[in-house]
Coordinates of C-alpha atoms in Angstrom, one line a residue:
Chain A
M1 CA 0.3 -0.5 0.1
K2 CA 1.0 3.8 -0.3
V3 CA 0.1 6.1 1.7
E4 CA 1.1 10.0 -0.2
V5 CA 0.5 13.4 2.5
F6 CA 0.4 16.0 0.7
G7 CA 1.6 19.3 1.4
S8 CA 3.6 21.8 0.8
G9 CA 6.3 21.4 4.0
C10 CA 3.9 23.5 6.9
P11 CA 4.0 22.1 10.1
R12 CA 0.4 21.0 9.9
C13 CA 1.4 18.5 7.1
K14 CA 5.1 17.7 8.5
Q15 CA 3.1 16.7 12.0
T16 CA 0.6 15.2 9.4
E17 CA 3.2 13.4 8.3
K18 CA 4.7 12.1 11.3
V19 CA 0.9 11.2 12.4
M20 CA 0.6 8.6 9.9
K21 CA 4.1 7.2 9.6
M22 CA 3.5 6.2 14.0
A23 CA -0.2 4.8 12.7
V24 CA 1.3 2.6 10.1
E25 CA 4.4 1.3 12.4
E26 CA 1.0 0.0 15.3
L27 CA -0.7 -1.6 13.5
G28 CA 2.2 -3.5 11.7
L29 CA 1.3 -3.1 8.0
N30 CA 3.3 -3.3 5.2
A31 CA 3.7 0.7 4.0
V32 CA 5.1 3.5 2.3
V33 CA 4.9 6.5 3.4
E34 CA 5.7 9.1 1.0
K35 CA 5.8 13.3 1.4
V36 CA 4.1 15.1 -1.7
T37 CA 5.6 18.7 -2.4
D38 CA 5.0 19.0 -5.5
M39 CA 2.1 21.4 -6.2
M40 CA 1.3 20.4 -9.6
A41 CA 1.2 17.5 -8.3
M42 CA -1.7 18.0 -5.7
M43 CA -3.1 21.0 -8.7
E44 CA -4.1 17.3 -10.7
K45 CA -5.5 15.4 -7.8
G46 CA -7.7 18.3 -7.0
I47 CA -6.2 18.9 -3.1
I48 CA -6.6 22.4 -2.0
S49 CA -6.7 22.3 1.4
T50 CA -3.4 20.8 3.1
P51 CA -2.5 18.5 4.8
A52 CA -3.9 15.7 3.1
V53 CA -3.8 12.0 2.6
A54 CA -4.0 9.4 0.1
L55 CA -3.7 5.9 0.1
D56 CA -3.0 4.1 -3.4
G57 CA -4.0 7.8 -5.4
E58 CA -7.5 8.2 -3.8
I59 CA -7.6 11.1 -1.4
V60 CA -9.4 10.2 2.1
L61 CA -8.3 13.4 4.4
S62 CA -7.9 17.3 3.4
G63 CA -7.4 20.1 5.9
K64 CA -7.0 18.7 8.8
I65 CA -4.2 16.8 10.8
P66 CA -5.5 13.7 12.3
S67 CA -4.9 12.4 15.3
L68 CA -3.5 9.4 15.4
E69 CA -7.0 7.5 16.0
E70 CA -7.9 8.8 13.2
A71 CA -5.1 7.4 11.0
K72 CA -5.7 4.3 12.1
K73 CA -9.3 4.2 11.3
L74 CA -8.4 5.6 7.4
L75 CA -6.0 2.7 7.0
K76 CA -7.9 -0.4 9.0
R77 CA -10.2 0.7 6.5
L78 CA -8.5 -0.8 3.4
Chain B
M1 CA 20.2 14.4 1.8
E2 CA 19.9 16.7 -0.4
G3 CA 17.6 18.6 1.5
N4 CA 19.2 18.0 5.0
L5 CA 22.6 19.9 2.7
K6 CA 19.8 22.4 1.9
R7 CA 19.3 23.3 6.1
E8 CA 22.9 22.8 6.6
L9 CA 23.8 25.5 4.6
T10 CA 20.6 27.5 5.9
K11 CA 21.7 27.7 8.9
F12 CA 25.4 27.9 7.8
G13 CA 24.7 31.2 6.9
L14 CA 22.1 32.2 9.5
L15 CA 25.3 31.8 12.0
A16 CA 27.7 33.4 9.8
A17 CA 24.9 36.3 9.9
G18 CA 25.2 36.8 12.8
F19 CA 28.5 36.4 13.7
L20 CA 29.6 39.1 11.3
A21 CA 26.6 41.6 13.1
F22 CA 28.1 40.7 16.4
Y23 CA 31.4 41.6 15.3
F24 CA 31.1 44.9 12.9
L25 CA 28.0 46.8 15.4
P26 CA 29.5 49.4 16.8
F27 CA 27.7 48.5 19.6
S28 CA 29.1 50.9 22.1
E29 CA 27.8 53.2 19.3
K30 CA 25.1 56.1 20.4
Y31 CA 22.5 55.6 17.6
V32 CA 22.8 51.4 17.8
Q33 CA 22.2 51.2 21.1
E34 CA 19.5 53.7 20.7
A35 CA 17.8 51.4 18.2
I36 CA 17.8 48.6 19.7
I37 CA 16.6 49.7 23.2
S38 CA 13.7 50.9 20.8
G39 CA 13.4 47.5 19.4
F40 CA 12.8 46.0 22.6
T41 CA 10.4 48.9 23.6
M42 CA 8.3 48.5 20.4
L43 CA 8.1 44.5 21.6
G44 CA 7.0 46.1 25.2
S45 CA 4.5 47.8 23.7
Y46 CA 3.0 45.3 21.2
A47 CA 3.2 42.7 24.1
R48 CA 1.0 45.6 26.1
E49 CA -1.7 46.5 24.1
H50 CA -1.9 43.6 21.2
V51 CA -1.0 40.2 22.3
L52 CA -3.7 39.2 24.9
F53 CA -6.7 40.8 23.4
C54 CA -5.9 40.8 19.6
L55 CA -3.3 38.3 19.2
V56 CA -4.4 35.1 20.8
P57 CA -8.5 35.7 20.5
A58 CA -7.6 35.8 16.2
F59 CA -5.5 33.3 17.3
F60 CA -8.6 30.9 18.6
I61 CA -11.1 32.3 15.5
A62 CA -8.7 30.7 13.6
G63 CA -8.4 27.6 15.1
T64 CA -12.4 27.8 15.3
I65 CA -12.7 28.5 11.9
T66 CA -10.2 25.8 10.3
V67 CA -11.9 23.5 13.0
F68 CA -15.4 23.5 12.6
I69 CA -16.5 26.0 9.7
R70 CA -17.1 23.6 7.1
K71 CA -15.8 25.0 4.2
D72 CA -17.2 22.6 0.7
A73 CA -20.6 25.2 0.9
I74 CA -18.3 28.0 -0.7
L75 CA -16.0 25.6 -2.3
K76 CA -19.1 24.8 -4.2
L77 CA -19.4 28.8 -5.6
L78 CA -16.0 28.3 -7.1
G79 CA -16.3 25.2 -8.7
P80 CA -15.8 24.7 -12.6
G81 CA -19.5 25.6 -12.9
A82 CA -20.1 28.9 -11.0
R83 CA -21.4 31.7 -11.9
K84 CA -19.1 34.7 -12.9
I85 CA -21.8 37.4 -11.0
I86 CA -20.7 34.1 -8.2
S87 CA -17.6 33.7 -8.4
Y88 CA -15.5 36.4 -8.2
P89 CA -16.2 38.6 -5.0
V90 CA -16.4 34.9 -3.6
A91 CA -13.0 34.4 -4.3
A92 CA -12.2 38.1 -3.2
V93 CA -13.7 37.3 0.0
S94 CA -14.0 33.8 1.2
G95 CA -10.0 34.2 1.7
G96 CA -10.7 34.9 5.5
I97 CA -12.4 31.5 5.9
L98 CA -10.8 29.6 3.4
A99 CA -7.1 30.9 4.0
V100 CA -6.4 31.1 7.9
C101 CA -2.7 31.6 7.3
S102 CA -0.6 31.1 3.9
C103 CA 1.0 28.1 3.9
T104 CA -2.5 27.3 3.1
I105 CA -3.1 29.7 0.3
L106 CA -1.5 28.6 -3.1
P107 CA -3.3 25.3 -2.7
L108 CA -6.6 26.6 -3.1
F109 CA -5.3 29.2 -5.9
G110 CA -3.7 25.5 -7.5
G111 CA -7.3 23.6 -7.3
I112 CA -9.8 27.0 -8.2
Y113 CA -7.1 27.6 -11.0
K114 CA -6.7 24.1 -12.6
R115 CA -9.8 22.5 -10.8
G116 CA -12.0 25.0 -10.3
A117 CA -13.7 27.9 -11.6
G118 CA -10.1 28.4 -13.8
L119 CA -8.0 30.9 -13.9
G120 CA -9.9 35.1 -12.8
P121 CA -11.3 33.6 -9.6
A122 CA -7.9 31.6 -8.4
V123 CA -6.0 35.1 -9.7
A124 CA -9.0 37.3 -7.0
F125 CA -8.1 34.7 -4.8
L126 CA -4.6 35.2 -4.5
F127 CA -4.8 38.8 -4.2
S128 CA -7.1 39.3 -1.6
G129 CA -5.9 36.0 0.1
P130 CA -3.5 36.9 2.7
A131 CA -4.8 40.3 3.7
I132 CA -8.1 39.9 4.0
N133 CA -8.1 37.7 7.8
V134 CA -9.4 38.4 11.5
A135 CA -6.1 38.7 12.3
A136 CA -4.2 40.9 9.9
I137 CA -7.5 43.9 10.0
F138 CA -7.3 43.5 13.6
L139 CA -3.9 44.2 14.7
T140 CA -3.9 46.9 12.3
G141 CA -6.5 48.3 13.4
N142 CA -5.5 48.5 17.1
A143 CA -1.9 49.5 16.4
I144 CA -2.0 52.1 13.3
G145 CA -5.9 53.3 12.8
W146 CA -9.6 51.4 11.9
E147 CA -9.8 53.9 9.1
M148 CA -6.6 52.2 7.3
A149 CA -7.7 48.2 8.5
V150 CA -11.2 49.3 7.0
I151 CA -9.9 50.8 4.0
R152 CA -6.9 47.9 3.6
M153 CA -9.4 44.6 3.6
V154 CA -12.3 47.0 0.9
A155 CA -9.1 47.9 -1.4
A156 CA -7.7 44.3 -1.3
A157 CA -11.6 42.9 -1.8
I158 CA -12.3 45.4 -5.0
S159 CA -8.7 45.0 -6.3
A160 CA -9.1 41.5 -6.7
V161 CA -12.1 41.3 -8.7
F162 CA -10.8 43.8 -11.1
I163 CA -7.4 41.1 -11.1
G164 CA -9.0 38.7 -11.2
L165 CA -11.1 39.5 -14.6
I166 CA -8.4 41.3 -16.3
M167 CA -6.2 37.8 -16.6
Q168 CA -9.1 36.2 -16.9
S169 CA -9.9 38.5 -20.3
I170 CA -6.5 38.0 -21.1
F171 CA -5.7 34.5 -20.6
K172 CA -9.3 33.1 -20.6
E173 CA -8.4 30.2 -18.7
K174 CA -11.0 27.9 -16.8
G175 CA -10.9 24.7 -14.5
S176 CA -12.4 21.4 -15.0
G177 CA -13.2 18.1 -12.8
G178 CA -14.3 20.4 -9.6
F179 CA -12.1 19.4 -6.3
A180 CA -11.5 16.4 -3.7
I181 CA -13.2 17.6 -0.9
Q182 CA -12.9 15.3 1.9
E183 CA -14.3 16.2 5.1
S184 CA -15.0 13.9 8.2
G185 CA -18.7 13.9 10.0
E186 CA -19.8 17.6 11.2
Q187 CA -19.3 17.3 15.4
V188 CA -21.8 20.1 16.0
S189 CA -24.4 21.7 14.4
W190 CA -23.7 24.6 12.2
Q191 CA -25.9 26.7 14.4
E192 CA -23.7 25.4 18.0
A193 CA -20.6 26.1 15.3
V194 CA -21.6 29.6 14.1
G195 CA -22.3 30.9 18.2
F196 CA -19.2 29.4 19.1
L197 CA -17.3 31.8 16.7
A198 CA -19.5 34.7 17.2
L199 CA -18.9 34.4 20.7
Q200 CA -15.2 34.5 20.2
M201 CA -15.8 37.7 17.8
A202 CA -17.4 39.0 20.1
F203 CA -14.7 39.0 22.5
L204 CA -11.7 40.0 19.5
I205 CA -14.4 43.4 18.9
V206 CA -15.3 44.9 22.0
G207 CA -11.6 44.1 23.0
G208 CA -10.7 47.2 20.7
L209 CA -13.8 49.2 21.8
K210 CA -13.6 52.5 23.2
I211 CA -16.6 52.2 25.6
D212 CA -17.1 52.4 28.6
P213 CA -14.4 50.2 30.8
I214 CA -16.5 48.2 33.6
V215 CA -19.6 47.6 30.3
K216 CA -16.8 46.3 28.0
A217 CA -15.0 44.3 30.8
S218 CA -18.4 42.5 31.2
I219 CA -19.6 42.1 28.1
M220 CA -15.7 40.4 27.6
T221 CA -16.2 38.1 30.4
V222 CA -19.5 36.8 29.4
S223 CA -18.4 35.9 26.2
A224 CA -15.4 33.8 27.7
V225 CA -17.1 32.3 29.6
A226 CA -19.6 31.6 27.4
V227 CA -17.2 30.5 25.0
F228 CA -15.5 28.3 27.8
I229 CA -19.1 26.7 28.3
M230 CA -19.1 25.8 24.9
A231 CA -15.6 24.4 24.4
I232 CA -16.3 21.9 27.7
R233 CA -19.4 20.4 26.2
F234 CA -17.7 19.3 22.4
K235 CA -16.3 16.2 22.1
R236 CA -13.0 15.5 23.5
E237 CA -11.9 14.9 20.1
M238 CA -12.7 18.6 18.7
R239 CA -11.8 20.3 21.3
N240 CA -8.7 18.9 20.7
S241 CA -8.7 20.1 17.5
W242 CA -9.6 23.2 18.1
I243 CA -6.8 23.8 20.5
G244 CA -4.1 22.4 18.9
E245 CA -4.7 24.5 15.5
T246 CA -5.4 27.3 17.6
W247 CA -1.7 26.2 19.5
D248 CA -0.5 25.8 15.6
F249 CA -1.0 29.2 14.8
A250 CA 0.5 31.4 17.9
K251 CA 3.6 28.8 17.2
K252 CA 3.8 29.9 13.2
I253 CA 2.8 33.6 13.3
L254 CA 4.1 34.6 17.3
P255 CA 8.3 33.8 17.0
Y256 CA 7.9 36.5 13.4
L257 CA 5.9 38.8 14.7
F258 CA 7.7 39.1 18.1
F259 CA 11.2 39.3 15.6
G260 CA 9.6 41.5 13.2
V261 CA 7.8 44.1 15.8
F262 CA 11.7 44.6 16.4
A263 CA 13.3 44.9 13.3
A264 CA 10.2 47.7 12.9
G265 CA 11.0 49.0 16.2
V266 CA 15.2 48.8 15.5
I267 CA 14.9 50.7 11.6
S268 CA 12.6 53.7 13.6
I269 CA 15.4 54.7 15.3
A270 CA 18.2 53.1 12.0
L271 CA 16.4 55.0 9.8
P272 CA 17.5 58.5 9.2
Q273 CA 13.7 60.1 9.0
S274 CA 15.2 62.4 5.7
F275 CA 16.0 59.4 3.7
V276 CA 12.3 57.5 4.5
E277 CA 10.4 61.3 4.0
S278 CA 12.7 61.3 0.7
L279 CA 11.0 57.6 -0.6
L280 CA 7.7 56.7 0.6
G281 CA 6.7 60.6 2.4
G282 CA 3.8 62.3 1.2
N283 CA 1.7 61.1 -0.7
R284 CA 3.3 62.0 -4.3
F285 CA 3.0 58.9 -6.9
G286 CA 6.4 58.5 -7.0
S287 CA 6.2 57.7 -3.1
T288 CA 3.1 55.6 -3.5
L289 CA 5.1 53.6 -6.8
F290 CA 8.3 52.9 -4.4
A291 CA 6.4 51.2 -1.7
S292 CA 4.2 49.4 -4.0
V293 CA 7.4 47.8 -6.2
F294 CA 9.1 47.3 -2.6
G295 CA 5.6 45.6 -0.6
A296 CA 5.8 43.4 -3.4
V297 CA 10.0 42.0 -3.6
M298 CA 10.3 42.0 -0.4
Y299 CA 9.0 39.3 2.5
F300 CA 6.6 39.5 5.6
A301 CA 6.0 36.7 7.2
T302 CA 2.6 37.5 8.1
L303 CA 1.5 40.0 10.5
T304 CA 5.3 41.9 10.6
E305 CA 3.8 43.9 8.0
V306 CA 1.7 45.7 10.7
P307 CA 4.9 47.0 12.8
I308 CA 6.9 47.6 9.7
V309 CA 4.4 50.3 8.6
Q310 CA 3.4 51.6 11.8
S311 CA 7.5 52.0 12.3
L312 CA 7.8 54.3 8.9
M313 CA 4.7 56.0 9.2
S314 CA 6.1 56.9 12.7
L315 CA 9.3 58.6 10.3
G316 CA 7.0 59.8 7.7
M317 CA 5.7 57.7 5.1
G318 CA 2.2 59.3 3.8
K319 CA -1.3 57.1 4.2
G320 CA -1.1 56.3 0.6
P321 CA 2.5 54.7 0.0
A322 CA 1.3 52.7 3.5
L323 CA -1.7 51.3 1.9
A324 CA 0.1 50.6 -1.3
L325 CA 3.1 48.7 1.0
F326 CA -0.3 46.6 2.9
M327 CA -1.7 45.8 -0.3
A328 CA 1.0 44.0 -2.3
G329 CA 3.3 43.2 0.9
N330 CA 0.8 41.0 1.3
S331 CA 0.3 39.4 -1.9
L332 CA 3.7 38.6 -2.7
S333 CA 6.8 38.6 -2.0
L334 CA 10.1 37.2 -4.0
P335 CA 9.7 33.2 -2.6
S336 CA 5.9 33.3 -3.4
M337 CA 6.9 34.7 -6.9
I338 CA 9.3 32.1 -8.1
V339 CA 6.2 29.5 -7.2
I340 CA 3.5 31.6 -8.3
T341 CA 5.7 32.1 -11.3
K342 CA 6.7 27.8 -11.6
L343 CA 2.8 27.1 -11.4
L344 CA 1.7 29.9 -14.0
G345 CA 4.6 30.3 -16.4
K346 CA 6.3 33.3 -17.1
K347 CA 3.8 35.5 -19.3
K348 CA 1.1 35.2 -16.8
A349 CA 2.5 35.7 -13.8
F350 CA 4.2 39.2 -14.3
T351 CA 1.2 39.8 -16.0
Y352 CA -0.2 39.5 -12.5
F353 CA 3.0 41.0 -10.5
G354 CA 2.3 44.3 -12.8
L355 CA -1.5 44.0 -12.3
V356 CA -0.6 43.6 -8.7
V357 CA 1.9 46.6 -8.1
A358 CA -0.5 49.1 -10.8
F359 CA -3.8 48.7 -8.2
A360 CA -1.5 49.2 -5.1
T361 CA 0.1 51.7 -6.6
I362 CA -3.5 53.5 -7.9
W363 CA -5.6 52.9 -4.7
G364 CA -2.6 54.4 -2.5
Y365 CA -2.1 57.2 -4.7
I366 CA -6.4 58.1 -4.3
Y367 CA -6.1 57.1 -1.1
G368 CA -3.2 59.0 -0.2
N369 CA -4.6 62.5 -1.6
L370 CA -8.4 62.3 -0.8
L371 CA -8.3 61.9 2.1
Q372 CA -5.7 64.7 2.9

């Protein structure tokens, strides 16, 4: 599974990346958390508020920092 | 690795700059001492006058907007099918709700441009977004004056519509596809959210009014208590993210702002009055144009434009150039110009920069000469 965190590099986005990584680790998933900072990529995906999270290309969260619980819930849904 | 190297180089650059400054500045000279004292004096006055009753409530409001106010309704008005008469004005004023911090402006701009209402509304949003936010308006009002705060907001919104329309009529680019909006399910009703926001606004607005201190204190106490009661009744998760976002704004903005205030205090001594007057003085066309260009190139961290303009005005900068500096200073900076050029391409980007400088100059000139 691929977990992408979209964001310009602001503190909120870094926090989101950290939370997603922690969630992946705690659930013991075999997933890579990747940070995407390219504005063009965000534009193409129609992301308008960062931080945003995509799982295998599908955007599941946008505009807020997930809590660890939320992040786990998102990851489990797959 | 590359990012790491860059970061280390930045650190090295900062340390080296600090070293050189400490090495060469003649600290025993009286004017250097005075400038430093003036920096701290200005910090003192900001700490006393603006932090508790203006900035702190403004951060809470920004946190509230981020967490409680749903944005999809507004975003629908900026979607690909939106009518002009709606999309432009909405884009020009929605910055206050959609983008409470400058780092959220660019993604929204990109989204509106490519997937939403197109280039014109996107540009309108990009221009006015940073100027129309609660913290900027109230800090300007408290520190410089309400006339400037209001004209700053109005001028930004109106120019945004025109700049957007001009860009659209030159380049004719429409967006398509719609946005990817993903918001977690509502945890509070919209009535509750609006009430919560209104109470905090009341606290902020009344805090800035010059009215009977007893009336003022009682309204502020009542609204603060009401906010507190509402907050403890919210679900724990909501309350935590509200406080978290608020803290995030404070963390992100205050250090730069304090530094900016100190710098503003220093320049109010370090820059000779005659120098400021010759470049930015009065309401001449030349000084207004200079203020626009300076504002467009110079980088101001969120809110730091306020103390800087305040200092420059005390050194003789006219109202007109001050407005021009606000307008261009918020919308553009050298770093943001580079990003915008990457996103839009050279032709569109430079047209936009030109329009920003032109509109800032025109507004500044009109304001400076009509209201004297």
